[in-house]
Tab-separated table of N, CA and C in Angstrom:
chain	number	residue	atom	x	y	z
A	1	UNK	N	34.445	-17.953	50.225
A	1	UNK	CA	33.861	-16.662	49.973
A	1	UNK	C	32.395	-16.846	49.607
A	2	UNK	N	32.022	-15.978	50.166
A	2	UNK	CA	30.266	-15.876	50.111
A	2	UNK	C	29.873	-15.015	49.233
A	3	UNK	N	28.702	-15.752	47.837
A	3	UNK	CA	28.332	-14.535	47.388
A	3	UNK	C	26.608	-14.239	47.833
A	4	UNK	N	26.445	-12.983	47.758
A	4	UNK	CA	25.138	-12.395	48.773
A	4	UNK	C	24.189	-12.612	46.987
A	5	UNK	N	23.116	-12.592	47.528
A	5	UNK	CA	21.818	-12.817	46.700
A	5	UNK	C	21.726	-11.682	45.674
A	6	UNK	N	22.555	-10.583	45.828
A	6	UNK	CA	22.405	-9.540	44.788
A	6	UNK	C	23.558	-9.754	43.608
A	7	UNK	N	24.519	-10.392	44.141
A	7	UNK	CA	25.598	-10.617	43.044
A	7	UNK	C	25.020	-11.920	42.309
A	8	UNK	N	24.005	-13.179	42.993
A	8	UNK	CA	23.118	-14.139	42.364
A	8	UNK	C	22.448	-13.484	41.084
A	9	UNK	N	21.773	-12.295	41.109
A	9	UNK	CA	20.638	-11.834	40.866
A	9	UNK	C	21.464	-11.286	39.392
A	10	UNK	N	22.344	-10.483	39.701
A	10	UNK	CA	22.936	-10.097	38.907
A	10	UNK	C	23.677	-10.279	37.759
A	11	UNK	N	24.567	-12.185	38.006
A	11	UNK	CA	24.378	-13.385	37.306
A	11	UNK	C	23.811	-13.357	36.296
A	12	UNK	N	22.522	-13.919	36.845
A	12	UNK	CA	21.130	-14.549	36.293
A	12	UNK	C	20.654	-13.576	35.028
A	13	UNK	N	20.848	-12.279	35.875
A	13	UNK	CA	20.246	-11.283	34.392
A	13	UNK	C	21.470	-11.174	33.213
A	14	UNK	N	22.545	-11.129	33.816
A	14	UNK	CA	23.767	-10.879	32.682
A	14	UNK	C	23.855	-12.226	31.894
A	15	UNK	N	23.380	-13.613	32.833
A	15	UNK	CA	23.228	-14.673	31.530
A	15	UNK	C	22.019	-14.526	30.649
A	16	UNK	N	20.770	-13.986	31.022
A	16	UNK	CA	19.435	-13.528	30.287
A	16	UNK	C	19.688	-12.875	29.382
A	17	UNK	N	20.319	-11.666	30.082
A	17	UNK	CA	20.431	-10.637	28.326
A	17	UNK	C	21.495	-11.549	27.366
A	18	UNK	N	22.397	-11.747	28.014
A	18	UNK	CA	23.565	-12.436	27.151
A	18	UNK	C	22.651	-13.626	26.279
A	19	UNK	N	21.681	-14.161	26.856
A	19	UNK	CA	21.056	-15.209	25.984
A	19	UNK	C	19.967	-14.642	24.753
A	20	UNK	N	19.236	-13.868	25.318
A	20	UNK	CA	18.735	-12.803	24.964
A	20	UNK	C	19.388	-12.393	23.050
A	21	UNK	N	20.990	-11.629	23.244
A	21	UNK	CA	21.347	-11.037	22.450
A	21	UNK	C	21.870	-12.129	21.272
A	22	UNK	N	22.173	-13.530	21.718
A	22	UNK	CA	22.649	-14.483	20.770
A	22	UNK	C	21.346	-14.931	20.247
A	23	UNK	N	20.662	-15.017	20.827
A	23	UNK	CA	18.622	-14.951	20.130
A	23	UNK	C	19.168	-14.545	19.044
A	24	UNK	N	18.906	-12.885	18.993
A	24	UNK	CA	18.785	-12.058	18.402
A	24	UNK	C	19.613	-11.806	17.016
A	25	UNK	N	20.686	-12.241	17.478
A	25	UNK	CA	21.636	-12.107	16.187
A	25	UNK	C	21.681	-13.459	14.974
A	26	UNK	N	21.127	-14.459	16.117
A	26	UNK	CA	21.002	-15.597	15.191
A	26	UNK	C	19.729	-15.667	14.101
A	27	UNK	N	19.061	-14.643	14.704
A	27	UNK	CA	17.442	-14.690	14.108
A	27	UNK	C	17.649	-14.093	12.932
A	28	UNK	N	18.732	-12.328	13.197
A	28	UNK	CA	18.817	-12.002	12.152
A	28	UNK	C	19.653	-12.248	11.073
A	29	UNK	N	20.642	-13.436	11.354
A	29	UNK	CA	21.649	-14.169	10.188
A	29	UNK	C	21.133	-14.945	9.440
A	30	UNK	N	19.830	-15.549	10.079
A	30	UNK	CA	19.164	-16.823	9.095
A	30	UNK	C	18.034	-15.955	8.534
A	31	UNK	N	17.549	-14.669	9.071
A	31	UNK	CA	16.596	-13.651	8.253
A	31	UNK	C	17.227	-13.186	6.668
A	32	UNK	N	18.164	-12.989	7.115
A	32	UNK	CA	19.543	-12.339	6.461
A	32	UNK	C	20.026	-13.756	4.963
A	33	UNK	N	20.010	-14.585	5.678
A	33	UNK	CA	20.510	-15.931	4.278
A	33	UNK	C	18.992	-16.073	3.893
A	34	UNK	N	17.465	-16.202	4.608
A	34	UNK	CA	16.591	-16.251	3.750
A	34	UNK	C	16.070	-15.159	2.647
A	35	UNK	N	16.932	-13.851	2.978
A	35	UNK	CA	16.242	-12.969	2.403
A	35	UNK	C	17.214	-12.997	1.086
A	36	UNK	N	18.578	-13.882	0.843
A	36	UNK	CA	19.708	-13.925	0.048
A	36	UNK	C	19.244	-14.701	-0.506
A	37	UNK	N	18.026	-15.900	-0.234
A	37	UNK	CA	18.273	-16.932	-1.291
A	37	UNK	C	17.028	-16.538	-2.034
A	38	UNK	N	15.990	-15.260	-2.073
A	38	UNK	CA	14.825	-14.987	-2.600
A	38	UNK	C	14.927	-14.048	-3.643
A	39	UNK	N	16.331	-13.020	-3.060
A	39	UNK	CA	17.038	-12.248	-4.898
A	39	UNK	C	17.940	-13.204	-5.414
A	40	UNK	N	17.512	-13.757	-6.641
A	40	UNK	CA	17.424	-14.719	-7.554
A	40	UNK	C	17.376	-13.428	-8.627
A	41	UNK	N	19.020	-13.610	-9.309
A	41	UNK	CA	18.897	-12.617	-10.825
A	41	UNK	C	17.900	-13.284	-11.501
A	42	UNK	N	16.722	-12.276	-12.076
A	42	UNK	CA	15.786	-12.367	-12.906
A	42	UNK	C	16.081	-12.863	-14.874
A	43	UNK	N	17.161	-14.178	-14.932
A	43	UNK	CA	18.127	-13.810	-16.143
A	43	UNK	C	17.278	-15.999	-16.248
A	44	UNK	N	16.525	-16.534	-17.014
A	44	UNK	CA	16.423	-17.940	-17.350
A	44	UNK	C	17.419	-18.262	-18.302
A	45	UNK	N	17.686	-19.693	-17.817
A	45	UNK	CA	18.464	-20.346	-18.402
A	45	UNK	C	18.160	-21.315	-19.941
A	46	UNK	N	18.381	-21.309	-20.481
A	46	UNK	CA	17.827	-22.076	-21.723
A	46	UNK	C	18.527	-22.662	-22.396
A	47	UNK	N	18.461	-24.070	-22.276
A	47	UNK	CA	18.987	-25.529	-22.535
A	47	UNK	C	19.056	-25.704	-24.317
A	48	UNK	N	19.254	-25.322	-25.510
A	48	UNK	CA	19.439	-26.156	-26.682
A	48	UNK	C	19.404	-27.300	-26.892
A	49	UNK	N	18.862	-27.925	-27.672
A	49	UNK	CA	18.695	-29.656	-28.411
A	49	UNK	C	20.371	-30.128	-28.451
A	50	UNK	N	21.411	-29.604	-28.387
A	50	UNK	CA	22.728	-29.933	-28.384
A	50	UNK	C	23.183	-29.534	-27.100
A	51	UNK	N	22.367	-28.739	-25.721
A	51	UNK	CA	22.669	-28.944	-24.275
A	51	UNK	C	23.467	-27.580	-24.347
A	52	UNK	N	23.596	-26.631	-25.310
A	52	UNK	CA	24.443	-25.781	-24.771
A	52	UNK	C	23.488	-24.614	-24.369
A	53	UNK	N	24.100	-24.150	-22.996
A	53	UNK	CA	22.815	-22.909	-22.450
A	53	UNK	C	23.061	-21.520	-22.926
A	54	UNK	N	22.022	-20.871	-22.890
A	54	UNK	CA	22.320	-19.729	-23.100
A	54	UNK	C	21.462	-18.658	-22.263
A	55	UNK	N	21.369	-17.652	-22.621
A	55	UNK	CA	20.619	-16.273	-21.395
A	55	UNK	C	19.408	-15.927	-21.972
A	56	UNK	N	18.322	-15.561	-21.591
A	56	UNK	CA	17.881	-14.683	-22.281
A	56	UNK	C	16.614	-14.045	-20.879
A	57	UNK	N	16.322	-12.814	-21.494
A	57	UNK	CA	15.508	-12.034	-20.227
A	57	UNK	C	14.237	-12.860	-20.037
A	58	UNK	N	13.647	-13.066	-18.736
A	58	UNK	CA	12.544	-13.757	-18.752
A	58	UNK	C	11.403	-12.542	-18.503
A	59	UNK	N	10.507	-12.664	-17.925
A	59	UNK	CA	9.319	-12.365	-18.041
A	59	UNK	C	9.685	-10.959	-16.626
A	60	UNK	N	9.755	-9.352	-17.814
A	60	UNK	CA	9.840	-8.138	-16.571
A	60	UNK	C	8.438	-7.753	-15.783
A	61	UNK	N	8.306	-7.730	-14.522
A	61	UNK	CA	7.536	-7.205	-13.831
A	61	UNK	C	7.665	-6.276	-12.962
A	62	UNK	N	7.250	-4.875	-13.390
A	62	UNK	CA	7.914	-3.638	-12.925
A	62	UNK	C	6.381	-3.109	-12.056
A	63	UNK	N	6.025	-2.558	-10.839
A	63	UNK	CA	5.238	-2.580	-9.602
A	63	UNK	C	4.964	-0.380	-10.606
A	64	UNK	N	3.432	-0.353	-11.184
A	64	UNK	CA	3.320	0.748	-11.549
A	64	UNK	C	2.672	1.990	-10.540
A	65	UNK	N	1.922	1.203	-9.657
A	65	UNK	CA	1.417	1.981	-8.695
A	65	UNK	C	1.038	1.046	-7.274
A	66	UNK	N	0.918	1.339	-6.671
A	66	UNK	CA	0.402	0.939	-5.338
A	66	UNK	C	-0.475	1.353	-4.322
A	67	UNK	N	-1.376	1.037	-3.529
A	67	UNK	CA	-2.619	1.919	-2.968
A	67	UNK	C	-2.741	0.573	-1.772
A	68	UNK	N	-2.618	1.420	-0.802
A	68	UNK	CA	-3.305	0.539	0.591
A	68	UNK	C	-4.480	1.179	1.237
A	69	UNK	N	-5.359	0.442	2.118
A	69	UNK	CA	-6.216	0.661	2.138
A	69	UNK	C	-7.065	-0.006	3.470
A	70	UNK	N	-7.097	0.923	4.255
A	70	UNK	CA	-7.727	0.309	5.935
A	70	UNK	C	-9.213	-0.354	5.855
A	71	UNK	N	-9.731	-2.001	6.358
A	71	UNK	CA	-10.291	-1.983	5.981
A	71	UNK	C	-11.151	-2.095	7.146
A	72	UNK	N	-12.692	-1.985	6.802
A	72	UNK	CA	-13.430	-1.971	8.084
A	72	UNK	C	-12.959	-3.354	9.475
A	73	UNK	N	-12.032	-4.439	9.359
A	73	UNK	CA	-11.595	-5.247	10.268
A	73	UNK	C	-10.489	-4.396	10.982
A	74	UNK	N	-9.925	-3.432	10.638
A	74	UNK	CA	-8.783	-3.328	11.228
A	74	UNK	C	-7.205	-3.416	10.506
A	75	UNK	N	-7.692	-4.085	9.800
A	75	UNK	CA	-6.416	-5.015	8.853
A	75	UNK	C	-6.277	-4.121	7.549
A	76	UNK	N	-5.418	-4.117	7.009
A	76	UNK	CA	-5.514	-3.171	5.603
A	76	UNK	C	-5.276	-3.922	4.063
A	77	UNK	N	-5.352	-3.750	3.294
A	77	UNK	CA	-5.280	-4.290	1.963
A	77	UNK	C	-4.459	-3.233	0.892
A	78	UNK	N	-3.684	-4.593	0.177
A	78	UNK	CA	-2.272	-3.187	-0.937
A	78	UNK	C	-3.206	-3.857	-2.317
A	79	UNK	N	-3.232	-2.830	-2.980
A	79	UNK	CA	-3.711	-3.094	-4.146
A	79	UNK	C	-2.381	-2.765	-5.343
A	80	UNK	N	-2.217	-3.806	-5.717
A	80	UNK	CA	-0.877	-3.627	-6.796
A	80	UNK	C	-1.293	-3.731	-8.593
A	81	UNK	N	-0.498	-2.410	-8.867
A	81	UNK	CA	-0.975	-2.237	-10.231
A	81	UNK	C	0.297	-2.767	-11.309
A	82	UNK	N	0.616	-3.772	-11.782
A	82	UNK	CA	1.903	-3.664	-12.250
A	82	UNK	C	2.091	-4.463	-14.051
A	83	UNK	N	3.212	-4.149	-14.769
A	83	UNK	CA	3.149	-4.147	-15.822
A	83	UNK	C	4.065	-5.266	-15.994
A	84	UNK	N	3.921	-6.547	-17.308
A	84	UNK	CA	4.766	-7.840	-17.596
A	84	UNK	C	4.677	-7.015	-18.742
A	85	UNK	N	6.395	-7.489	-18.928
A	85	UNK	CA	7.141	-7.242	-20.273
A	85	UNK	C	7.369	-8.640	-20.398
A	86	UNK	N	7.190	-9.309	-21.749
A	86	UNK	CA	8.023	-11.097	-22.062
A	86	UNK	C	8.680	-10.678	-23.064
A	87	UNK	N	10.236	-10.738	-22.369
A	87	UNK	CA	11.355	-9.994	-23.599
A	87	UNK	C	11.726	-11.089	-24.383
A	88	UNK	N	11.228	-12.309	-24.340
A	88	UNK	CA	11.630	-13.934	-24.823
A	88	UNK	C	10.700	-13.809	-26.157
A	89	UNK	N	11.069	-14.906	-26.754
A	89	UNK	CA	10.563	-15.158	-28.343
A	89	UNK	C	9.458	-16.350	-28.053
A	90	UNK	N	9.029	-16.202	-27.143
A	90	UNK	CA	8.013	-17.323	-26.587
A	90	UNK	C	6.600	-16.828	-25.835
A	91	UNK	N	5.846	-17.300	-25.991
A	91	UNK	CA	4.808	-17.130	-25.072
A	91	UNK	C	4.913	-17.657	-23.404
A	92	UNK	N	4.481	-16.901	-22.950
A	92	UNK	CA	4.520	-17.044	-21.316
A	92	UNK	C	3.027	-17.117	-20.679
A	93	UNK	N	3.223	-18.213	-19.911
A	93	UNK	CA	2.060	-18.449	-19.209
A	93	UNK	C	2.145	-17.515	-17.581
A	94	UNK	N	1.423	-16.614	-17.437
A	94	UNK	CA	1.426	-15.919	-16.039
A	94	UNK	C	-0.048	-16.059	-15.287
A	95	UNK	N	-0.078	-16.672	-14.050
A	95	UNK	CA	-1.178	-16.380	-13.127
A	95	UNK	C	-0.565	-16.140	-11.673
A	96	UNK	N	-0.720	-14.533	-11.786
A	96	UNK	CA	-0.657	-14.291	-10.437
A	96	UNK	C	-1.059	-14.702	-8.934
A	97	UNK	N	-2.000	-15.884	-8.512
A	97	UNK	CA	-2.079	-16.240	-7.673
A	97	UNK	C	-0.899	-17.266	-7.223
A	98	UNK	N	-0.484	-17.600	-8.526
A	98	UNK	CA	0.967	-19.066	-8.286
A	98	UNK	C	1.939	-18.607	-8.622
A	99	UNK	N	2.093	-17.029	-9.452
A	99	UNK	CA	3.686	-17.023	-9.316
A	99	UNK	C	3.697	-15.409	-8.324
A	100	UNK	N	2.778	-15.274	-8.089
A	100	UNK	CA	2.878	-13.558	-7.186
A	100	UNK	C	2.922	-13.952	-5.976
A	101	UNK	N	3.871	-13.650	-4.815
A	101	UNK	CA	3.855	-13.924	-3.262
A	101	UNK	C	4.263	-12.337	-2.799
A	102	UNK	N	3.327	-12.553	-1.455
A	102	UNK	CA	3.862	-11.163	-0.817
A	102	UNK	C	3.943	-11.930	0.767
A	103	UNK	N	5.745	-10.947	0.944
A	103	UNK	CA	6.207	-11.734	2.432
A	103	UNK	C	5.790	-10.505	3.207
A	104	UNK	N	5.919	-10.806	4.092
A	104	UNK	CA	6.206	-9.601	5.675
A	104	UNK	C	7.655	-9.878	5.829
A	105	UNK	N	7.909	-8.729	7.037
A	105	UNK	CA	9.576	-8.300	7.286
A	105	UNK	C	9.946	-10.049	8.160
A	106	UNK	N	9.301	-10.814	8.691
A	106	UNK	CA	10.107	-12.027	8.989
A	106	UNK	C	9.673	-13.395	8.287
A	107	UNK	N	9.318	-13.136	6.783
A	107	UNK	CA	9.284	-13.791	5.572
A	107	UNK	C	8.031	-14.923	5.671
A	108	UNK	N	6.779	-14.487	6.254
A	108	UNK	CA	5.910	-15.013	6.647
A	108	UNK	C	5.174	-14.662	5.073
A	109	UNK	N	4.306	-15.677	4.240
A	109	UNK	CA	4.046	-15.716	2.925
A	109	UNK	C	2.637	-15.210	3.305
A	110	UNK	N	1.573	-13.875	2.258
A	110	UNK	CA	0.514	-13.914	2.427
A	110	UNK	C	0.133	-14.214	1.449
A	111	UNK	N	-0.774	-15.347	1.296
A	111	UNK	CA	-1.441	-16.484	0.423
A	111	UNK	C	-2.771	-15.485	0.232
A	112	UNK	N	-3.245	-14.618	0.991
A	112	UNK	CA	-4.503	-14.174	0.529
A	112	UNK	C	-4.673	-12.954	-0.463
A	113	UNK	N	-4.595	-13.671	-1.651
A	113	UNK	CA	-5.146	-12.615	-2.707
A	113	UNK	C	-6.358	-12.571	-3.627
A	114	UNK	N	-6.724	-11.340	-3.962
A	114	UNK	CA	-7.911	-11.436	-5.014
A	114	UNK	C	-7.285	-10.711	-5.734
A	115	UNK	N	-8.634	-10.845	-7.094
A	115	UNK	CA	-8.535	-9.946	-8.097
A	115	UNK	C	-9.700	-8.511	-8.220
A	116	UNK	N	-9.383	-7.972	-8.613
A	116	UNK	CA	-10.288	-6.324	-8.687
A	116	UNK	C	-11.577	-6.872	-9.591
A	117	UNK	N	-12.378	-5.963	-9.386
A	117	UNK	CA	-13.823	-6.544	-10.586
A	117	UNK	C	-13.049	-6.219	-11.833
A	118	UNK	N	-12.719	-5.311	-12.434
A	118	UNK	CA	-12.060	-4.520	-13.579
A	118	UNK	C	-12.159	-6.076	-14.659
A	119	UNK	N	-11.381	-5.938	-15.368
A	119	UNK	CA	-10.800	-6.963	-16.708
A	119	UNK	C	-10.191	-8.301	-16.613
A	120	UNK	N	-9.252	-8.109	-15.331
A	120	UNK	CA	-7.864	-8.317	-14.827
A	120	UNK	C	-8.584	-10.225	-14.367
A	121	UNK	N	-7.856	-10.812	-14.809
A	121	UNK	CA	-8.121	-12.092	-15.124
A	121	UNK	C	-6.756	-13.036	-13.974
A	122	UNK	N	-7.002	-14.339	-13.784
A	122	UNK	CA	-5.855	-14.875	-12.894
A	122	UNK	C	-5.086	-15.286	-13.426
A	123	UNK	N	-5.532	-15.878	-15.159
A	123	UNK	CA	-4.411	-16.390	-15.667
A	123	UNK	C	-4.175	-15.760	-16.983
A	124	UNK	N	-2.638	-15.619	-17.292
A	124	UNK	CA	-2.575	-14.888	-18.781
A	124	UNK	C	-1.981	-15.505	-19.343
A	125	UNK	N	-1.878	-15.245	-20.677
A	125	UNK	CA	-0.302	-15.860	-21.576
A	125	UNK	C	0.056	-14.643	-21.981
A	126	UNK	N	1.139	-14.247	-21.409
A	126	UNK	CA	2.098	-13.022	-21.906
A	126	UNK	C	2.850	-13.059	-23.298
A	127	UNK	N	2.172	-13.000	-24.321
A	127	UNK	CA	2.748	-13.281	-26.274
A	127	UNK	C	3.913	-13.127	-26.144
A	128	UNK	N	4.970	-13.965	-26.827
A	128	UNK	CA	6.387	-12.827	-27.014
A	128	UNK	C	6.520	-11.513	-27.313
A	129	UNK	N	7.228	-10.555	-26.815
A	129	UNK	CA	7.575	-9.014	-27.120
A	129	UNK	C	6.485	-8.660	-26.409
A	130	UNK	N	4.993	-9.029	-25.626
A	130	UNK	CA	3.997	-7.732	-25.262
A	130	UNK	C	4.298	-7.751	-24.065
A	131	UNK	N	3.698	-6.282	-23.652
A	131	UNK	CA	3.736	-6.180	-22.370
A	131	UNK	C	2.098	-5.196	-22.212
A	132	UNK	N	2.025	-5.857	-20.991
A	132	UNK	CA	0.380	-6.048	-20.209
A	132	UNK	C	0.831	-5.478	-19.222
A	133	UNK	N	-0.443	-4.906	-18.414
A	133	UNK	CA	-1.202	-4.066	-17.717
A	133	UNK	C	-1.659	-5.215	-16.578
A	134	UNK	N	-2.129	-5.098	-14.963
A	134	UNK	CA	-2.700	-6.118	-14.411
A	134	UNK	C	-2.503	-6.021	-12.655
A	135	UNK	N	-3.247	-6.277	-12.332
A	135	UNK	CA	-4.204	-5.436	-10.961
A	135	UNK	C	-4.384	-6.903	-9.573
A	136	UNK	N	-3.512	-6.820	-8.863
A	136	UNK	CA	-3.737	-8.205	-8.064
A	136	UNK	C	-3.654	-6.903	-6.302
A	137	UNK	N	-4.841	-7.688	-5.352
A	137	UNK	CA	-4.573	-7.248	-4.140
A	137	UNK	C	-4.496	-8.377	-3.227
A	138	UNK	N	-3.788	-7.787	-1.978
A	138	UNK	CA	-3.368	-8.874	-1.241
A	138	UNK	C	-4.175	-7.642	0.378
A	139	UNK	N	-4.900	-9.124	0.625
A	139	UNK	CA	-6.042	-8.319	1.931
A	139	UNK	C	-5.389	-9.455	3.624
A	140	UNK	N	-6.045	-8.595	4.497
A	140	UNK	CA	-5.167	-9.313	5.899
A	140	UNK	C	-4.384	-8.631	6.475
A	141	UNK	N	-3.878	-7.613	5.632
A	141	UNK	CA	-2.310	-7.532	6.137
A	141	UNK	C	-2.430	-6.471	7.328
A	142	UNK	N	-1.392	-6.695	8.656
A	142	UNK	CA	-1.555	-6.078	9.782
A	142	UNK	C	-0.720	-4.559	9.171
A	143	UNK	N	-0.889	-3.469	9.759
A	143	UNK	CA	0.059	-2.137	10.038
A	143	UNK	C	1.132	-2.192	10.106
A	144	UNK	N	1.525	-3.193	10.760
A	144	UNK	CA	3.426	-3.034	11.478
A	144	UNK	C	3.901	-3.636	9.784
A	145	UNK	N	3.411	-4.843	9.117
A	145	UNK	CA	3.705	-5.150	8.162
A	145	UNK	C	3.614	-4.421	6.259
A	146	UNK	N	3.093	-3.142	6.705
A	146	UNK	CA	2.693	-2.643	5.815
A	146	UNK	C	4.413	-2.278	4.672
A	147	UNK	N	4.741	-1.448	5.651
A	147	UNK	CA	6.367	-0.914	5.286
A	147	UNK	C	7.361	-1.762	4.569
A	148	UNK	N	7.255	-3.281	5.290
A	148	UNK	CA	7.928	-3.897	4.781
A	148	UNK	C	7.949	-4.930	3.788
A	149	UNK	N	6.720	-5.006	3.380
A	149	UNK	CA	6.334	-6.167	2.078
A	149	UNK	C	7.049	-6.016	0.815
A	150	UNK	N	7.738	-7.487	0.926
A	150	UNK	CA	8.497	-7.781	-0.084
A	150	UNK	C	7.483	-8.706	-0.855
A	151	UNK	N	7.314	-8.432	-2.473
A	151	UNK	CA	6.790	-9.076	-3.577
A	151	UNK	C	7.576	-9.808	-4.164
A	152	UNK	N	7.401	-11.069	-4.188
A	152	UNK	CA	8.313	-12.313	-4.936
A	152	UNK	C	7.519	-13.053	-6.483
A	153	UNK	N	8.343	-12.847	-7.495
A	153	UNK	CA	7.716	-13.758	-8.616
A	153	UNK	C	8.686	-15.226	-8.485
A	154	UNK	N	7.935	-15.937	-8.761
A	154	UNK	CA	8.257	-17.433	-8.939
A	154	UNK	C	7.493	-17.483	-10.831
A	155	UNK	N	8.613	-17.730	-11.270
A	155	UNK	CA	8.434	-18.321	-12.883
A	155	UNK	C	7.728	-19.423	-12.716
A	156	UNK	N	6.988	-20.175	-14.123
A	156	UNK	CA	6.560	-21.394	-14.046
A	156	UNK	C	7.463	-22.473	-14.235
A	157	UNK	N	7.590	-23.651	-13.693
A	157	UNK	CA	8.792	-24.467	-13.811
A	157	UNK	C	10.145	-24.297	-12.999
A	158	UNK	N	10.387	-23.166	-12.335
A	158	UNK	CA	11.315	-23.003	-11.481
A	158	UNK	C	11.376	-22.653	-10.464
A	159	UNK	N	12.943	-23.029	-9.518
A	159	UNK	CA	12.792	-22.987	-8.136
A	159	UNK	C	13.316	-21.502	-7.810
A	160	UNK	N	13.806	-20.970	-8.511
A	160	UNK	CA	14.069	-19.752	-8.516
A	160	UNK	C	13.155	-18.766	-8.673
A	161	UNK	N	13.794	-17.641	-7.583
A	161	UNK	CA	12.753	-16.516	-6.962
A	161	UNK	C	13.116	-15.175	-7.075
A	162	UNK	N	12.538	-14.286	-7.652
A	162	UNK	CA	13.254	-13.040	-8.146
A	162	UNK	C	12.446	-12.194	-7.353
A	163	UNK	N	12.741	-11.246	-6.447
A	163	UNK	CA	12.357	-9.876	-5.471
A	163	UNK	C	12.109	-8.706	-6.581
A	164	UNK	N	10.695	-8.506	-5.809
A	164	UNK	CA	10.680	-6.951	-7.064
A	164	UNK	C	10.274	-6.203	-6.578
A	165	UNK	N	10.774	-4.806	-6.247
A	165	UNK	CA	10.496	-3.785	-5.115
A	165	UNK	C	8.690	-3.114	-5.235
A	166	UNK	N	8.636	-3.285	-4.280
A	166	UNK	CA	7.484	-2.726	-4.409
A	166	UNK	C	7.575	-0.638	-3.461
């Protein structure tokens, strides 16, 4: 039996899309486990001189306002206004350039941030019990990526990564 060049043709595309759609689903399962291993409960662990652990809240960062902003390249810039609570009996060291990350929707990291002229400094120590005020923008960022920027804190000392809605 003979097959004619259109039932070839026809093949060829039903193995394409078919390859096509296992792309697709695989892209979004490992999108899907990277985006699982970046909500990290916001809860530190704390070791005692006798090894026994216990809980306590680490350092809250709640997103107070937000403002984007087209800039003469084309590209736009988010200016983030947001507030640290240190609910710990300790002082906390915070600099937003090393523990603030902002991803895009396929978890691509934008490393480019400044600070505003204002007050707003790179590095703080958050006292026990205060909570601060503090102004970081992140410039570059394309349109399609605007919607979906996810903000990640990384604590100092750990590999753990806590998502905070912006």
């Amino acid at each position: 039996m003979k097959v004619s060049k259109i039932e070839k043709s026809l093949n060829r595309l039903v193995g394409v899309i078919t390859l096509i759609a296992v792309v697709m689903v695989v892209s979004v399962m490992l999108l899907a486990n990277y985006t699982a291993k970046l909500s990290v409960s916001p809860v530190a662990k704390i070791t005692s001189v006798l090894g026994v652990s216990t809980t306590a809240s680490s350092l809250d960062i709640q997103i107070i306002n937000k403002n984007y902003q087209r800039l003469d390249s084309g590209q736009y810039s988010l200016s983030l206004t947001y507030q640290l609570t240190n609910h710990t009996n300790t002082d906390i060291n915070f600099t937003a350039p090393i523990n603030l990350f902002a991803f895009d929707s396929i978890g691509n990291k934008i490393y480019r941030s400044q600070y505003p002229t204002d007050s707003t400094t790179p590095a703080t120590l958050v006292t026990a019990g205060a909570t601060i005020t503090q102004r970081i923008i992140f410039t570059g960022l394309d349109r399609s990526s605007l919607s979906s920027l996810k903000l990640i804190y990384q604590p100092n000392d750990s590999d753990d990564s806590i998502l905070i809605d912006i």
